PDB file of C-alpha atoms and ligand atoms in Angstrom:
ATOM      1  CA  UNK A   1       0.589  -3.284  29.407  1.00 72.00           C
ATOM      2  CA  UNK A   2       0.634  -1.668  25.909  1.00 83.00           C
ATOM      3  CA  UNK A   3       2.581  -2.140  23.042  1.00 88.00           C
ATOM      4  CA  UNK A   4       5.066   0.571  21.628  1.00 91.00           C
ATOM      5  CA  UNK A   5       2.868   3.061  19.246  1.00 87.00           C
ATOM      6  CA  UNK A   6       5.762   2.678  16.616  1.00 88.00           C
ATOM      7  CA  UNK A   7       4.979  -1.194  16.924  1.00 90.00           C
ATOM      8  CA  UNK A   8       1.837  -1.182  16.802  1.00 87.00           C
ATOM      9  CA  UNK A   9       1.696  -1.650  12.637  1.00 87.00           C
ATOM     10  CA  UNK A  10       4.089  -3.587  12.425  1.00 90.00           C
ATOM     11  CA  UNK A  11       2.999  -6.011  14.863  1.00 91.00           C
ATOM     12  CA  UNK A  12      -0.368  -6.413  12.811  1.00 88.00           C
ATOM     13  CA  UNK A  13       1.605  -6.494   9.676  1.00 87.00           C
ATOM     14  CA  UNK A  14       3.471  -9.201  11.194  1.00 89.00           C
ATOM     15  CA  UNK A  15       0.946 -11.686  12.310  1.00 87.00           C
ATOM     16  CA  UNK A  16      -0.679 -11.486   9.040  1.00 82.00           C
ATOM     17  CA  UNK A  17       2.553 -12.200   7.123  1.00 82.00           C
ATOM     18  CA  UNK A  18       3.314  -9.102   5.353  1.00 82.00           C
ATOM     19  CA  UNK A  19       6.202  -8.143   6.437  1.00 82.00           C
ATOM     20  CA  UNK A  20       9.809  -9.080   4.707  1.00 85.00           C
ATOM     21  CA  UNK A  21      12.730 -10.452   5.775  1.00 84.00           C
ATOM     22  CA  UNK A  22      14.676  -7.797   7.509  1.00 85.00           C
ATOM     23  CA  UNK A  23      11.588  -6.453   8.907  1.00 87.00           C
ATOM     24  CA  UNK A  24      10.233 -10.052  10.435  1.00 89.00           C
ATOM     25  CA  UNK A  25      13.446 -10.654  12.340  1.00 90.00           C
ATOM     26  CA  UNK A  26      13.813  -6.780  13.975  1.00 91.00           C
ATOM     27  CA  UNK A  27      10.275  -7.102  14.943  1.00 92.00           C
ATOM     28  CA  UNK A  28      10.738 -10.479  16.879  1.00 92.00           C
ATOM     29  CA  UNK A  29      13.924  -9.220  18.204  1.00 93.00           C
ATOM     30  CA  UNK A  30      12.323  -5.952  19.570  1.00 94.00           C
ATOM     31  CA  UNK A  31       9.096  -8.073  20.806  1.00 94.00           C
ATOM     32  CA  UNK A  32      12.424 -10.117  23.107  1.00 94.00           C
ATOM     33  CA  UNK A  33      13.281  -7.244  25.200  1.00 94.00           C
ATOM     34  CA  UNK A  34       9.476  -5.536  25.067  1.00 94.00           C
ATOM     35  CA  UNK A  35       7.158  -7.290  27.501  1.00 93.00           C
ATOM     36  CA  UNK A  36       4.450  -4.949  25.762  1.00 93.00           C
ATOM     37  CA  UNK A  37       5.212  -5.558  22.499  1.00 94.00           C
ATOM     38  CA  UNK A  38       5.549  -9.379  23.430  1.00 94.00           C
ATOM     39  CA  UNK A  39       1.855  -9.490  25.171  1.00 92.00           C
ATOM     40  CA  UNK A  40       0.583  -7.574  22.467  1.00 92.00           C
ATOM     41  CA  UNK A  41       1.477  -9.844  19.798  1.00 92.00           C
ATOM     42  CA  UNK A  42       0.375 -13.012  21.760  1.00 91.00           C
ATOM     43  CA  UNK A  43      -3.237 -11.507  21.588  1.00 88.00           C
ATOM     44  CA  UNK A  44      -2.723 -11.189  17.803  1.00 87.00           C
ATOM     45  CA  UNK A  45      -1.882 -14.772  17.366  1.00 86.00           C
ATOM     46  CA  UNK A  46      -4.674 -15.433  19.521  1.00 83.00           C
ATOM     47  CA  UNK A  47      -7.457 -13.841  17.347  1.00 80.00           C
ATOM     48  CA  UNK A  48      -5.858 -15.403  14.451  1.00 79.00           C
ATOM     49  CA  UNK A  49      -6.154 -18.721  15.744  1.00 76.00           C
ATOM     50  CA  UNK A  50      -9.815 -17.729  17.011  1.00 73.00           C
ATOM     51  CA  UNK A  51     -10.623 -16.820  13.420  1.00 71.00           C
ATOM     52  CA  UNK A  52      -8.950 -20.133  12.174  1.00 67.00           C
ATOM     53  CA  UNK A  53     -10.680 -22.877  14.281  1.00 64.00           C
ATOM     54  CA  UNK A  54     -13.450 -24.762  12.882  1.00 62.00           C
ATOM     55  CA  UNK A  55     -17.590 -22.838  12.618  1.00 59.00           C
ATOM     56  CA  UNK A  56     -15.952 -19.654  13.573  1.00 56.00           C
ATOM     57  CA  UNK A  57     -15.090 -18.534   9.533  1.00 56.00           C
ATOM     58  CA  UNK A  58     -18.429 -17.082   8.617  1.00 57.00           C
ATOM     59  CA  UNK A  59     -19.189 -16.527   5.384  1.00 64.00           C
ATOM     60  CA  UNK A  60     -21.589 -12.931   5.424  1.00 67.00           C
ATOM     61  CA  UNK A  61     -23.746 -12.876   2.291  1.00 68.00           C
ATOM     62  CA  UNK A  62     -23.494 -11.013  -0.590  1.00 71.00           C
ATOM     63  CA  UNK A  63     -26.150  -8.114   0.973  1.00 70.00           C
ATOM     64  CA  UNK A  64     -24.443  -8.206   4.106  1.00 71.00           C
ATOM     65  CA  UNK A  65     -21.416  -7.438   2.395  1.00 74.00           C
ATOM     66  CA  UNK A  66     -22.693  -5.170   0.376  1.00 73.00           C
ATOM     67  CA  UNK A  67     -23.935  -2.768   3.004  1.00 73.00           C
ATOM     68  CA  UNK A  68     -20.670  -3.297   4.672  1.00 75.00           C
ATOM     69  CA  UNK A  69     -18.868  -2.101   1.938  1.00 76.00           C
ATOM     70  CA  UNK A  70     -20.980   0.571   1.180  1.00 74.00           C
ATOM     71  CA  UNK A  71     -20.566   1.863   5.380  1.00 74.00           C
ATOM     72  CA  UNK A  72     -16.875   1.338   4.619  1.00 76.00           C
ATOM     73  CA  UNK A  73     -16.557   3.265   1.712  1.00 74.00           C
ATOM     74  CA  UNK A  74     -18.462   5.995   3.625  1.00 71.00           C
ATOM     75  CA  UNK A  75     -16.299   6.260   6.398  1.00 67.00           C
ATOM     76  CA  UNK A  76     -13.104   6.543   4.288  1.00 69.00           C
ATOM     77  CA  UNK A  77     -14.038   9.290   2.540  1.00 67.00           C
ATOM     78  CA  UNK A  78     -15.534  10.849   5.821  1.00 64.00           C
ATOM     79  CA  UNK A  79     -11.897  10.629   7.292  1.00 54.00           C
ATOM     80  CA  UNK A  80     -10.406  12.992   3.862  1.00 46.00           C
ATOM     81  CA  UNK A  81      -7.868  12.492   2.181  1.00 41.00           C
ATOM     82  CA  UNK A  82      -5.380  12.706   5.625  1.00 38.00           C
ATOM     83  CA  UNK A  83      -1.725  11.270   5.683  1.00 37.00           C
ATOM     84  CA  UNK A  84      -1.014   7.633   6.748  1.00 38.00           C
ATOM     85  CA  UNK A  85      -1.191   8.209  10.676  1.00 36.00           C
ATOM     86  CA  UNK A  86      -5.193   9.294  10.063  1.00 37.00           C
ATOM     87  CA  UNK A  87      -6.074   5.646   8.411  1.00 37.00           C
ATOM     88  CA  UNK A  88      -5.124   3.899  11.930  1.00 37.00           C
ATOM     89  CA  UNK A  89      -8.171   3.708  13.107  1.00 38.00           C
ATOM     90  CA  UNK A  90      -9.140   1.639  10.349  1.00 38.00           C
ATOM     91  CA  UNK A  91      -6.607  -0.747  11.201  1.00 38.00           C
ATOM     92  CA  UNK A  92      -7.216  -3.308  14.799  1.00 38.00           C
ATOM     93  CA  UNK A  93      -7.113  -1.949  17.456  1.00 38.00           C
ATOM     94  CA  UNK A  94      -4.562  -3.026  19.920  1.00 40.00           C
ATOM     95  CA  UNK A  95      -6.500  -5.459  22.779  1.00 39.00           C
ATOM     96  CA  UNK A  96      -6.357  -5.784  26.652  1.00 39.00           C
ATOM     97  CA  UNK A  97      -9.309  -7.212  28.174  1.00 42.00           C
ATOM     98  CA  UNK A  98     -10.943 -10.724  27.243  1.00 47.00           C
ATOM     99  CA  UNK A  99     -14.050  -8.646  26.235  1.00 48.00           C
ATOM    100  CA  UNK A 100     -11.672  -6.560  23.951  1.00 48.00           C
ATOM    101  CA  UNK A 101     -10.520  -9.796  22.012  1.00 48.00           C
ATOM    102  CA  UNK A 102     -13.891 -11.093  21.260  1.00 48.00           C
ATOM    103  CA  UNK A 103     -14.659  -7.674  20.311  1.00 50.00           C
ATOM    104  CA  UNK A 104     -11.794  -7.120  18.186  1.00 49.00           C
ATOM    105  CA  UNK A 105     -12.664 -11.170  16.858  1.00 47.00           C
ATOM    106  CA  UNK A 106     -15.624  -9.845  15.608  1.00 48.00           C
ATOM    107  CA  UNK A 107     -14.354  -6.697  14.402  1.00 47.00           C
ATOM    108  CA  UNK A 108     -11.389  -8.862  12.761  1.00 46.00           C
ATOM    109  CA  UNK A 109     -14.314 -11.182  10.908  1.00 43.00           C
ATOM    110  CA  UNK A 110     -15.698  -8.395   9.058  1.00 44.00           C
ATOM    111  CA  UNK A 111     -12.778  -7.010   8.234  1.00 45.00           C
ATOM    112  CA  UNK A 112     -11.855 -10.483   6.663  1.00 40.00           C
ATOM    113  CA  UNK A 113     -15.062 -10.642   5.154  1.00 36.00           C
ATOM    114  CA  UNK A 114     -14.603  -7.195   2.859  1.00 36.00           C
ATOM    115  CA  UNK A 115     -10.841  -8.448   2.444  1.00 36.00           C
ATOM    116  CA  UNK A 116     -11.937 -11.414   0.908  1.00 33.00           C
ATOM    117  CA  UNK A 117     -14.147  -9.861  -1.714  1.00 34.00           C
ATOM    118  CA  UNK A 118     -12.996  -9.552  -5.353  1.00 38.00           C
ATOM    119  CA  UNK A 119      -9.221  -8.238  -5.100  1.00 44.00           C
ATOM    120  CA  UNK A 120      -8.517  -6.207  -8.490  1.00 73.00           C
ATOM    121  CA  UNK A 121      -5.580  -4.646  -9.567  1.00 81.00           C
ATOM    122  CA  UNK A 122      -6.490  -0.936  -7.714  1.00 82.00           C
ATOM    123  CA  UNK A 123      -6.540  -2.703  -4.500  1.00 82.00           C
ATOM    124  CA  UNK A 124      -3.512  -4.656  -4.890  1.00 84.00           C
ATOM    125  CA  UNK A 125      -1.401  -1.338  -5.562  1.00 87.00           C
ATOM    126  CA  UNK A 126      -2.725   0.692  -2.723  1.00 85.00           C
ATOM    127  CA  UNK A 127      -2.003  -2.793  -0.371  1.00 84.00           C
ATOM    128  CA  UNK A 128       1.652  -2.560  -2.053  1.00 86.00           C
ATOM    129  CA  UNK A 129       1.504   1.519  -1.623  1.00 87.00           C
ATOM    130  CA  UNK A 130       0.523   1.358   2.286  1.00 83.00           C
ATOM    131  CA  UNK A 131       3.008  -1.497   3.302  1.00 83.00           C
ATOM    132  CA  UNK A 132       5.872   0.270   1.169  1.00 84.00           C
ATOM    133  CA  UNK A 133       5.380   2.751   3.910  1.00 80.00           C
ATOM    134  CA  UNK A 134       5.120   0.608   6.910  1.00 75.00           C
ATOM    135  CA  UNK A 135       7.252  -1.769   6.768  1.00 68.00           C
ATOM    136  CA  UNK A 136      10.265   1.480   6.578  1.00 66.00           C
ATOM    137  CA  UNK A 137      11.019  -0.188   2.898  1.00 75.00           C
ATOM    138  CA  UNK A 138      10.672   2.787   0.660  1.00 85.00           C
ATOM    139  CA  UNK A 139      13.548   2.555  -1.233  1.00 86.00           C
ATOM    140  CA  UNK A 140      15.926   0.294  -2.160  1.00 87.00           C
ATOM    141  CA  UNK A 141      17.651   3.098  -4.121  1.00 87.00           C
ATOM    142  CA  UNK A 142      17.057   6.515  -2.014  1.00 88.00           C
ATOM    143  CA  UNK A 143      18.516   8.776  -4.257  1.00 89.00           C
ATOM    144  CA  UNK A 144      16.743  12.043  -6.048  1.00 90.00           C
ATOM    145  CA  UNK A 145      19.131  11.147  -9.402  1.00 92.00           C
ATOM    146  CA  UNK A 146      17.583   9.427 -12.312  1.00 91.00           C
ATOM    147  CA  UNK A 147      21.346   8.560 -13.568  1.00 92.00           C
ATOM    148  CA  UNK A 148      21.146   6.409 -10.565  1.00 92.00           C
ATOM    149  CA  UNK A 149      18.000   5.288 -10.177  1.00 93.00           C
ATOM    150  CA  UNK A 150      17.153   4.010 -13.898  1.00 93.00           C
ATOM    151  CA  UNK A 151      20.398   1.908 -14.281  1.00 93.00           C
ATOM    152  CA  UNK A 152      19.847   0.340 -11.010  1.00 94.00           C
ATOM    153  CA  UNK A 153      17.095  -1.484 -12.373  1.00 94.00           C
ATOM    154  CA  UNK A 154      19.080  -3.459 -14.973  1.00 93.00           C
ATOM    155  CA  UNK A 155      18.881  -7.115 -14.504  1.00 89.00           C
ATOM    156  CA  UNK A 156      16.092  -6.485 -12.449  1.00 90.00           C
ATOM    157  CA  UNK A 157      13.599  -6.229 -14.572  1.00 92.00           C
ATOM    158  CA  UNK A 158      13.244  -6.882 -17.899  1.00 91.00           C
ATOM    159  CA  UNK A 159      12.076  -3.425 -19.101  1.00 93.00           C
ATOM    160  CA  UNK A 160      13.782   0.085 -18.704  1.00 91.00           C
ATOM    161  CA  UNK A 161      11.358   2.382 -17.318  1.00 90.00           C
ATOM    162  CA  UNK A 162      11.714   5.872 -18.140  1.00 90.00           C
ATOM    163  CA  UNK A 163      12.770   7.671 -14.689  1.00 93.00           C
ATOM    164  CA  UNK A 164      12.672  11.428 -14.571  1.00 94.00           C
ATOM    165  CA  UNK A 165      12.738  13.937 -11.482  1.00 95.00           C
ATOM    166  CA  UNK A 166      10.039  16.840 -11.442  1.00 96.00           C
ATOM    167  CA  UNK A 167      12.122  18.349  -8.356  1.00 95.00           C
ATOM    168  CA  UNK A 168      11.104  21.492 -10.594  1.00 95.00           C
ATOM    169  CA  UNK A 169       7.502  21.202 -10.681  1.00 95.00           C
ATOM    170  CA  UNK A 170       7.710  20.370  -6.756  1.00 96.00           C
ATOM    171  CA  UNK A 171       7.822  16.447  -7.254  1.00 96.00           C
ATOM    172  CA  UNK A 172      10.821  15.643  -6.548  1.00 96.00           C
ATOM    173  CA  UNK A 173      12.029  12.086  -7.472  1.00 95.00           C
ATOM    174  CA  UNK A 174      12.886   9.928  -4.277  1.00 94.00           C
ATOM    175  CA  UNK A 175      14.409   6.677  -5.106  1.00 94.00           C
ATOM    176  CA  UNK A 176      13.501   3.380  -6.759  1.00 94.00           C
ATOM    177  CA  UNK A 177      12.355   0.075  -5.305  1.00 92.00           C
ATOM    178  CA  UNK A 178      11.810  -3.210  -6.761  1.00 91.00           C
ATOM    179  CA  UNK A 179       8.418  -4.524  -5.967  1.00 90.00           C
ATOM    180  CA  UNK A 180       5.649  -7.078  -7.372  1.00 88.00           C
ATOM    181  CA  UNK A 181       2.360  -6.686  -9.238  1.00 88.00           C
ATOM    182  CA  UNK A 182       0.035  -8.744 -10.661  1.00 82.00           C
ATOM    183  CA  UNK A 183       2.884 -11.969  -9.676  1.00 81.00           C
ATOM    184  CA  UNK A 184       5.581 -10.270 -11.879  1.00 87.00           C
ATOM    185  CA  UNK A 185       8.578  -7.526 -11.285  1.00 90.00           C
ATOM    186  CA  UNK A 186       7.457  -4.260 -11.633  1.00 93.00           C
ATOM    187  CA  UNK A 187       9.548  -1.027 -11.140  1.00 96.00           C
ATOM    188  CA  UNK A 188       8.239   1.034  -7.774  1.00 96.00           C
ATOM    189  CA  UNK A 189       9.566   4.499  -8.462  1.00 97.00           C
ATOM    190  CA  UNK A 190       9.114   6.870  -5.231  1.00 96.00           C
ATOM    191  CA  UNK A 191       8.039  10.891  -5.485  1.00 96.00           C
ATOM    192  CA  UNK A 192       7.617  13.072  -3.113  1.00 95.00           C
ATOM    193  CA  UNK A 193       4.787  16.437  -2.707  1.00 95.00           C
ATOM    194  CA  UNK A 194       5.655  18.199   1.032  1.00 91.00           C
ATOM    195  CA  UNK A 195       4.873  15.507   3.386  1.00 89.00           C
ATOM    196  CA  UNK A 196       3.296  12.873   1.137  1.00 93.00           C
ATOM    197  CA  UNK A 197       4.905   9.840  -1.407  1.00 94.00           C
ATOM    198  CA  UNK A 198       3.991   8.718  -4.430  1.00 96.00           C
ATOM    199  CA  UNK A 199       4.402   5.242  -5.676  1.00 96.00           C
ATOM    200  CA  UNK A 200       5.022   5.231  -9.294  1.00 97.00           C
ATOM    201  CA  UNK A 201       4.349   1.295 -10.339  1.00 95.00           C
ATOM    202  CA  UNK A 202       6.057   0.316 -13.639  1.00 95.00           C
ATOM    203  CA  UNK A 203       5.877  -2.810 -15.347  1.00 93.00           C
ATOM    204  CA  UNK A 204       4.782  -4.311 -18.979  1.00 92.00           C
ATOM    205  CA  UNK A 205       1.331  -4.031 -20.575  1.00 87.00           C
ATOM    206  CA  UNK A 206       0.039  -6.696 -22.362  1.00 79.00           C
ATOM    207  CA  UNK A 207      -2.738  -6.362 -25.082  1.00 63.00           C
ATOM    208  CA  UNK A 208      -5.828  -7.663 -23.376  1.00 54.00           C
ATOM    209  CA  UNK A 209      -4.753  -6.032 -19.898  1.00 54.00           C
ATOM    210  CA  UNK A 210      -7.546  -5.537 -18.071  1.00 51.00           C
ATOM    211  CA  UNK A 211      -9.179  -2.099 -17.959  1.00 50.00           C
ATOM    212  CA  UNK A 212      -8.963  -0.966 -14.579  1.00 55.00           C
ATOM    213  CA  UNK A 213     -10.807   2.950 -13.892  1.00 58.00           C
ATOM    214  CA  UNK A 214      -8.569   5.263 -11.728  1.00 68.00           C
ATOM    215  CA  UNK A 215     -10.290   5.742  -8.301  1.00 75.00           C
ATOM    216  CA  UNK A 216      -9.634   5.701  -4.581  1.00 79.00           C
ATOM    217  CA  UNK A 217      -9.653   3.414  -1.800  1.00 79.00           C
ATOM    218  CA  UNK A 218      -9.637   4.122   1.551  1.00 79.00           C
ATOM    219  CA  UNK A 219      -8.704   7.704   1.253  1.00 83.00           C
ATOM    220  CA  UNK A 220      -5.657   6.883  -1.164  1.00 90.00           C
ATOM    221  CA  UNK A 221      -6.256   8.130  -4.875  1.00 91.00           C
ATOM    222  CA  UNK A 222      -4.816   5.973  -8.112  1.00 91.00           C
ATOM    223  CA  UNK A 223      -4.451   7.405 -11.811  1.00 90.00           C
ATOM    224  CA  UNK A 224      -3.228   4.897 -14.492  1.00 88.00           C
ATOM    225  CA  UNK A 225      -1.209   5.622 -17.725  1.00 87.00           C
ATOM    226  CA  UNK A 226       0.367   3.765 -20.597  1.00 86.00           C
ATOM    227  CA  UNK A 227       3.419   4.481 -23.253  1.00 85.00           C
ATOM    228  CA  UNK A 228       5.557   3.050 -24.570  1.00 84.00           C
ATOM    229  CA  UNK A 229       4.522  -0.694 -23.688  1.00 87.00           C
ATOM    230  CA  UNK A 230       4.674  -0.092 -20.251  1.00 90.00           C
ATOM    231  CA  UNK A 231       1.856   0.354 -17.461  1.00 90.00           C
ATOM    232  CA  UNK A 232       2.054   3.132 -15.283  1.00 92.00           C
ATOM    233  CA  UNK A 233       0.157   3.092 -12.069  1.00 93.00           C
ATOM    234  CA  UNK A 234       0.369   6.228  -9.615  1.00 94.00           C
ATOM    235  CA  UNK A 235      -0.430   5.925  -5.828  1.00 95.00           C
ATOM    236  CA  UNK A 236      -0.729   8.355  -3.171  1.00 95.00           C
ATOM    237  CA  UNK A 237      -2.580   9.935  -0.101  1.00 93.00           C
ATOM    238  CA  UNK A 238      -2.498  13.095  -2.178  1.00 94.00           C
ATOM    239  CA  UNK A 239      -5.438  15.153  -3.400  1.00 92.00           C
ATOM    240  CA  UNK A 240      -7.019  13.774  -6.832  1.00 91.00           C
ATOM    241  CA  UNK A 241      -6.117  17.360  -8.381  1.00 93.00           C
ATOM    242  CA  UNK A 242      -2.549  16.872  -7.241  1.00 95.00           C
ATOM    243  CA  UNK A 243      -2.120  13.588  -8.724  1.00 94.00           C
ATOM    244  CA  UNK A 244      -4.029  14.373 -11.879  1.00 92.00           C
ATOM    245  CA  UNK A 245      -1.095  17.462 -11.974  1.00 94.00           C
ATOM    246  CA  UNK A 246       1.530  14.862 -11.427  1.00 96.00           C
ATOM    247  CA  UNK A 247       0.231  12.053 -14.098  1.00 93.00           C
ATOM    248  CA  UNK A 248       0.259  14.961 -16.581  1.00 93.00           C
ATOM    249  CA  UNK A 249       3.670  16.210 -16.006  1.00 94.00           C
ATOM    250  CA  UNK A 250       4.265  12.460 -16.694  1.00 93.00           C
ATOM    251  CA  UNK A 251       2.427  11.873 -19.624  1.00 90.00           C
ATOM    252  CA  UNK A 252       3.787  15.345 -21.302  1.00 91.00           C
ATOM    253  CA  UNK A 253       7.705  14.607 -20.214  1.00 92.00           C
ATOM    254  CA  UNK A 254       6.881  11.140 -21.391  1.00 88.00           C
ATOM    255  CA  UNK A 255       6.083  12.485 -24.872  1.00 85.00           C
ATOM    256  CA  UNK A 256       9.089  14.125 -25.762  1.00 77.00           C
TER     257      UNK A 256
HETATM  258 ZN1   ZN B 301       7.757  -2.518  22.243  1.00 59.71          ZN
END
């Protein structure tokens, strides 16, 4: 028995706690009437309880995960620069057989094990980027008009950022979402390019913020701005050149 493909995610996403409200309770109430869904997420909890009894939470050393990173880093950029449904193999796979779940234990460990290296601020955004779009929470404002969007943030945050559409220049502005970075409010503005979203994080910079180089993870590319006292962070599964496009057409409408 299988779980549903559209569950699959979310199912994960569940177990390891990253889902919110709305989406925790029509998860569980889908997993109710799903008998695959419901045996599929049974063998989650299972490997997570594997992976949390005593001797089994190996620590790999630092060359271990070194080379590990190194194979991972190789492999995203060996699957391009695809759309979300490409980076599922990266995710765990779904298990049926007792040798599956002591393979997919295993698997799990490592992928614990690069997890729980260093966690700076470009893989915090992409985490916040890539569940925006899982967990069907977007937008909490899905609307392509600034007028809207901007004011919607009052009282939300303590900062106003500056919204503008680039439907024009073939970004068109989405919606708004409130989100959290670094353990503070920060202003998730939404873009779209054809098929792919950009995640426009705004949200105070402080003198002393930490200098943090644009780069990719996992096939998703990150460019980083500043003005006018706030922090502008850019996410997407879009090319680099495309998002280097878009951060200008930010900077420059910024600017005047
Ligand atoms: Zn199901």
């Amino acid at each position: 028995m299988t779980a549903c493909d559209d569950k699959i995610l979310l199912l994960n996403a569940l177990v390891d706690g990253e889902l919110d409200a709305a989406n925790v309770i029509a998860v569980e109430q889908h997993v109710k009437t799903c008998p695959g869904c419901a045996e599929t997420l049974a063998d989650l909890k299972a490997v997570r309880g594997m992976l949390a009894s005593p001797g089994v939470n190996y620590v790999a050393s630092e060359p271990f995960r070194r080379r590990l990173r190194i194979a991972l880093e190789a492999q995203a950029r060996g699957a391009g620069t695809g759309r979300l449904g490409s980076r599922r193999p990266l995710r765990w796979p779904v298990w049926t057989s007792g040798a599956g779940l002591a393979a997919a234990a295993a698997c799990a460990m490592l992928v614990l094990g690069v997890q729980g290296l260093s966690s700076p601020l470009g893989d915090e955004l992409v985490a916040d980027h890539v569940r925006s779009m899982l967990a069907q929470h977007l937008m909490d404002v899905p609307t392509s008009d600034r007028h809207v969007v901007k004011p919607w943030f009052d009282g939300k945050v303590s900062f106003a950022p500056t919204v503008i559409d680039f439907a024009g220049k073939g970004f068109p502005l989405a919606g708004g979402r409130l989100d959290y970075v670094e353990n503070q409010r920060a202003a998730a503005l939404v873009y779209r390019r054809r098929l792919h979203v950009i995640n426009v994080f705004v949200w105070p910079a402080k003198t002393g913020d930490r200098l943090v180089r644009d780069g990719a993870r996992n096939g998703y590319n990150l460019v980083h701005w500043t003005a006018g006292g706030l922090n502008y962070w850019a996410v997407s599964d879009l090319d680099r050149t495309e998002l280097d496009q878009f951060r200008d057409l930010y900077v420059s409408a910024l600017r005047n």
